[in-house]
XYZ file of C-alpha atoms in Angstrom:
240
model
C 132.899 111.745 87.700
C 130.016 114.020 88.718
C 129.375 115.745 92.007
C 126.963 112.959 92.869
C 129.867 110.498 92.912
C 131.463 112.705 95.561
C 128.339 112.205 97.673
C 128.355 108.401 97.445
C 127.856 106.746 100.815
C 127.493 110.033 102.673
C 125.024 112.095 104.652
C 123.616 115.312 103.191
C 122.333 117.763 105.802
C 119.395 120.010 104.967
C 119.674 123.413 106.639
C 116.284 125.112 106.391
C 113.961 126.876 108.841
C 110.515 125.325 109.206
C 108.485 126.383 106.150
C 105.218 126.771 108.077
C 106.762 128.873 110.863
C 107.423 132.464 109.729
C 108.630 133.305 113.239
C 111.187 130.489 113.423
C 114.255 132.201 114.986
C 116.472 130.157 112.638
C 115.122 132.052 109.624
C 118.367 133.911 109.029
C 121.023 133.297 106.326
C 123.908 133.828 108.769
C 122.484 131.284 111.208
C 121.817 128.740 108.465
C 125.386 129.163 107.219
C 126.736 128.539 110.730
C 124.576 125.428 111.074
C 125.816 124.267 107.662
C 129.431 124.829 108.678
C 128.923 122.745 111.811
C 127.274 119.973 109.764
C 130.154 119.956 107.293
C 132.639 119.817 110.164
C 130.691 116.845 111.488
C 131.085 114.944 108.236
C 128.209 115.990 105.985
C 129.165 115.439 102.339
C 126.839 118.205 101.101
C 124.386 120.798 102.368
C 120.849 121.363 101.098
C 119.636 124.944 101.504
C 116.533 126.923 100.634
C 116.398 130.537 99.449
C 118.828 132.627 97.456
C 120.304 134.485 100.434
C 120.753 131.269 102.410
C 122.375 129.503 99.445
C 124.881 132.313 98.969
C 125.732 132.389 102.685
C 126.054 128.611 102.913
C 128.232 128.432 99.788
C 130.638 130.914 101.389
C 130.734 128.966 104.664
C 131.394 125.388 103.505
C 133.748 123.565 101.163
C 131.281 120.746 100.367
C 128.752 120.876 97.508
C 125.559 122.894 98.010
C 122.197 121.587 96.854
C 119.969 124.621 96.463
C 116.303 125.307 95.958
C 113.816 128.106 96.317
C 110.258 127.661 97.522
C 107.664 129.796 95.767
C 104.087 129.389 96.971
C 102.695 126.949 99.503
C 100.788 124.339 97.495
C 101.306 122.171 94.442
C 104.645 122.590 92.687
C 106.555 125.099 94.797
C 110.103 123.708 95.048
C 112.040 125.614 92.365
C 108.893 125.639 90.217
C 110.121 127.392 87.058
C 113.240 127.552 84.852
C 113.843 131.130 86.006
C 113.853 130.063 89.663
C 116.272 127.239 88.883
C 118.757 129.490 87.110
C 118.571 131.955 90.012
C 119.374 129.143 92.464
C 122.438 128.134 90.453
C 123.547 131.747 90.124
C 123.256 132.170 93.906
C 125.904 129.487 94.335
C 124.248 126.068 94.247
C 126.287 123.298 92.662
C 123.124 121.208 92.341
C 119.595 122.588 91.841
C 116.738 120.656 93.457
C 113.536 120.870 91.411
C 110.027 119.480 91.920
C 109.716 116.820 89.216
C 106.259 115.520 90.086
C 103.680 115.311 87.331
C 101.489 118.012 88.878
C 100.757 121.189 86.889
C 103.512 123.786 87.141
C 102.674 127.441 87.883
C 104.034 128.687 84.548
C 102.480 125.884 82.507
C 105.865 124.577 81.384
C 107.444 121.156 81.848
C 110.145 119.824 84.163
C 112.269 119.177 81.076
C 112.256 122.922 80.348
C 113.865 123.558 83.722
C 116.499 120.890 83.137
C 117.402 122.399 79.778
C 117.618 125.905 81.249
C 119.941 124.837 84.052
C 122.207 122.833 81.744
C 122.269 125.541 79.078
C 122.851 128.599 81.263
C 124.749 127.318 84.321
C 127.326 124.739 85.350
C 124.946 123.224 87.925
C 123.394 119.767 87.932
C 119.701 118.999 88.447
C 118.299 116.880 91.282
C 114.706 115.811 90.595
C 112.509 115.700 93.705
C 109.848 113.030 93.046
C 107.097 111.191 94.882
C 106.642 108.048 92.768
C 108.543 105.586 90.618
C 106.771 106.843 87.494
C 107.918 110.388 88.197
C 111.483 109.226 88.768
C 111.605 107.444 85.425
C 110.110 110.466 83.663
C 112.616 112.788 85.347
C 115.549 110.767 84.037
C 114.003 110.759 80.565
C 113.796 114.564 80.869
C 117.524 114.821 81.607
C 117.750 114.914 85.420
C 121.222 114.161 86.756
C 119.887 112.427 89.878
C 116.575 111.665 91.570
C 115.515 112.177 95.206
C 112.526 110.736 97.066
C 111.873 114.088 98.745
C 108.192 114.392 97.872
C 106.983 110.883 98.667
C 104.195 111.280 101.203
C 103.398 114.828 100.130
C 101.374 114.176 96.971
C 98.079 112.418 96.383
C 99.847 109.685 94.397
C 102.260 108.674 97.177
C 101.734 106.894 100.513
C 101.112 108.987 103.623
C 103.524 107.367 106.078
C 105.285 108.686 109.158
C 108.728 107.409 108.228
C 110.814 107.375 105.050
C 109.642 105.626 101.874
C 112.343 102.968 101.712
C 110.385 100.971 99.149
C 110.541 103.844 96.678
C 114.294 104.182 97.235
C 114.762 100.503 96.414
C 112.592 100.591 93.280
C 114.253 103.725 91.931
C 117.755 102.401 92.646
C 116.941 99.161 90.841
C 115.541 100.773 87.696
C 117.257 104.134 87.206
C 120.587 104.817 85.527
C 121.284 107.899 87.688
C 122.058 108.237 91.412
C 119.137 107.983 93.830
C 119.150 110.240 96.894
C 117.018 109.157 99.858
C 115.170 112.074 101.435
C 112.009 112.584 103.431
C 111.411 111.945 107.156
C 114.797 110.382 107.951
C 115.243 110.739 111.701
C 117.460 107.908 112.964
C 120.773 106.226 112.201
C 118.936 102.963 111.569
C 116.778 104.596 108.882
C 119.914 105.960 107.224
C 121.448 102.470 107.165
C 118.236 101.032 105.696
C 118.301 103.611 102.906
C 121.851 102.659 101.925
C 120.902 98.986 102.070
C 118.069 99.841 99.655
C 120.518 101.310 97.167
C 120.659 105.024 97.972
C 123.673 106.990 96.778
C 123.335 109.391 99.715
C 120.796 110.219 102.407
C 119.413 113.646 103.301
C 118.448 114.448 106.892
C 117.097 117.832 107.882
C 114.915 118.780 110.845
C 116.180 115.962 113.036
C 119.627 117.609 112.934
C 119.186 121.288 112.147
C 115.880 122.537 113.565
C 115.872 123.232 117.324
C 112.192 124.171 117.042
C 111.215 120.869 115.376
C 113.372 118.759 117.678
C 112.056 120.434 120.815
C 108.440 120.104 119.736
C 108.910 116.429 118.975
C 110.482 115.753 122.360
C 108.110 117.885 124.410
C 105.185 116.011 122.848
C 106.233 113.146 125.129
C 105.990 115.278 128.271
C 102.853 115.750 130.379
C 102.755 119.435 129.523
C 103.324 118.829 125.823
C 100.645 116.144 125.770
C 98.078 118.603 127.071
C 98.106 117.354 130.643
C 98.410 119.797 133.559
C 102.009 120.333 134.675
C 103.044 118.341 137.712
C 104.105 120.658 140.523
C 106.509 119.770 143.257
C 106.816 121.451 146.589
C 106.393 125.242 146.768
C 109.457 126.912 145.220
C 110.263 123.870 143.029
C 107.994 124.579 140.066
């Protein structure tokens, strides 16, 4: 039995500050570890964390498996983009290393399979392939990935740009692959989580909708007059 069997039927919580917000107050390993501990207490079967310091802090704070990654760059393949990054993530404490497995060019010119081999040869960690299409998922399994996640659907030119999760991709991967399929990407409601399991997901990852006060607040304030760009409505003097 692999770690992915331990995740079957459960919710994985992604604890990461917003990548495009360098001033996000949650950008702190101690805070991310506390958020992870609360998520684990609430029933999360694993935690997904980004950055070596965060991974180490989260690993020390929770008893559930840690899915780790490191983001290097801002475009193209930047989720654990090289074998060296992947080994560093495992060494920092990740039980499972999440790696971009799309067919886009990698910054070091190597292949996804090289990263899989490095992780399996030099660490005890497993490899989770983040993909955007069915073709990439099949190729990732052929390259030795231990599981596949739909993380990057909607973020590449080959995948659909939709507001919600790509449930169709979850279903196609689950039908055709011999490894566990993890549903990830824009899951925001309990109903979407249920739909992912109905489609065949082994586990579902939810992130900002649980762990980012900044993201949650922005999404909710967008429904307010002030957030929508309208002038604030004032009451009587002294009530503003």
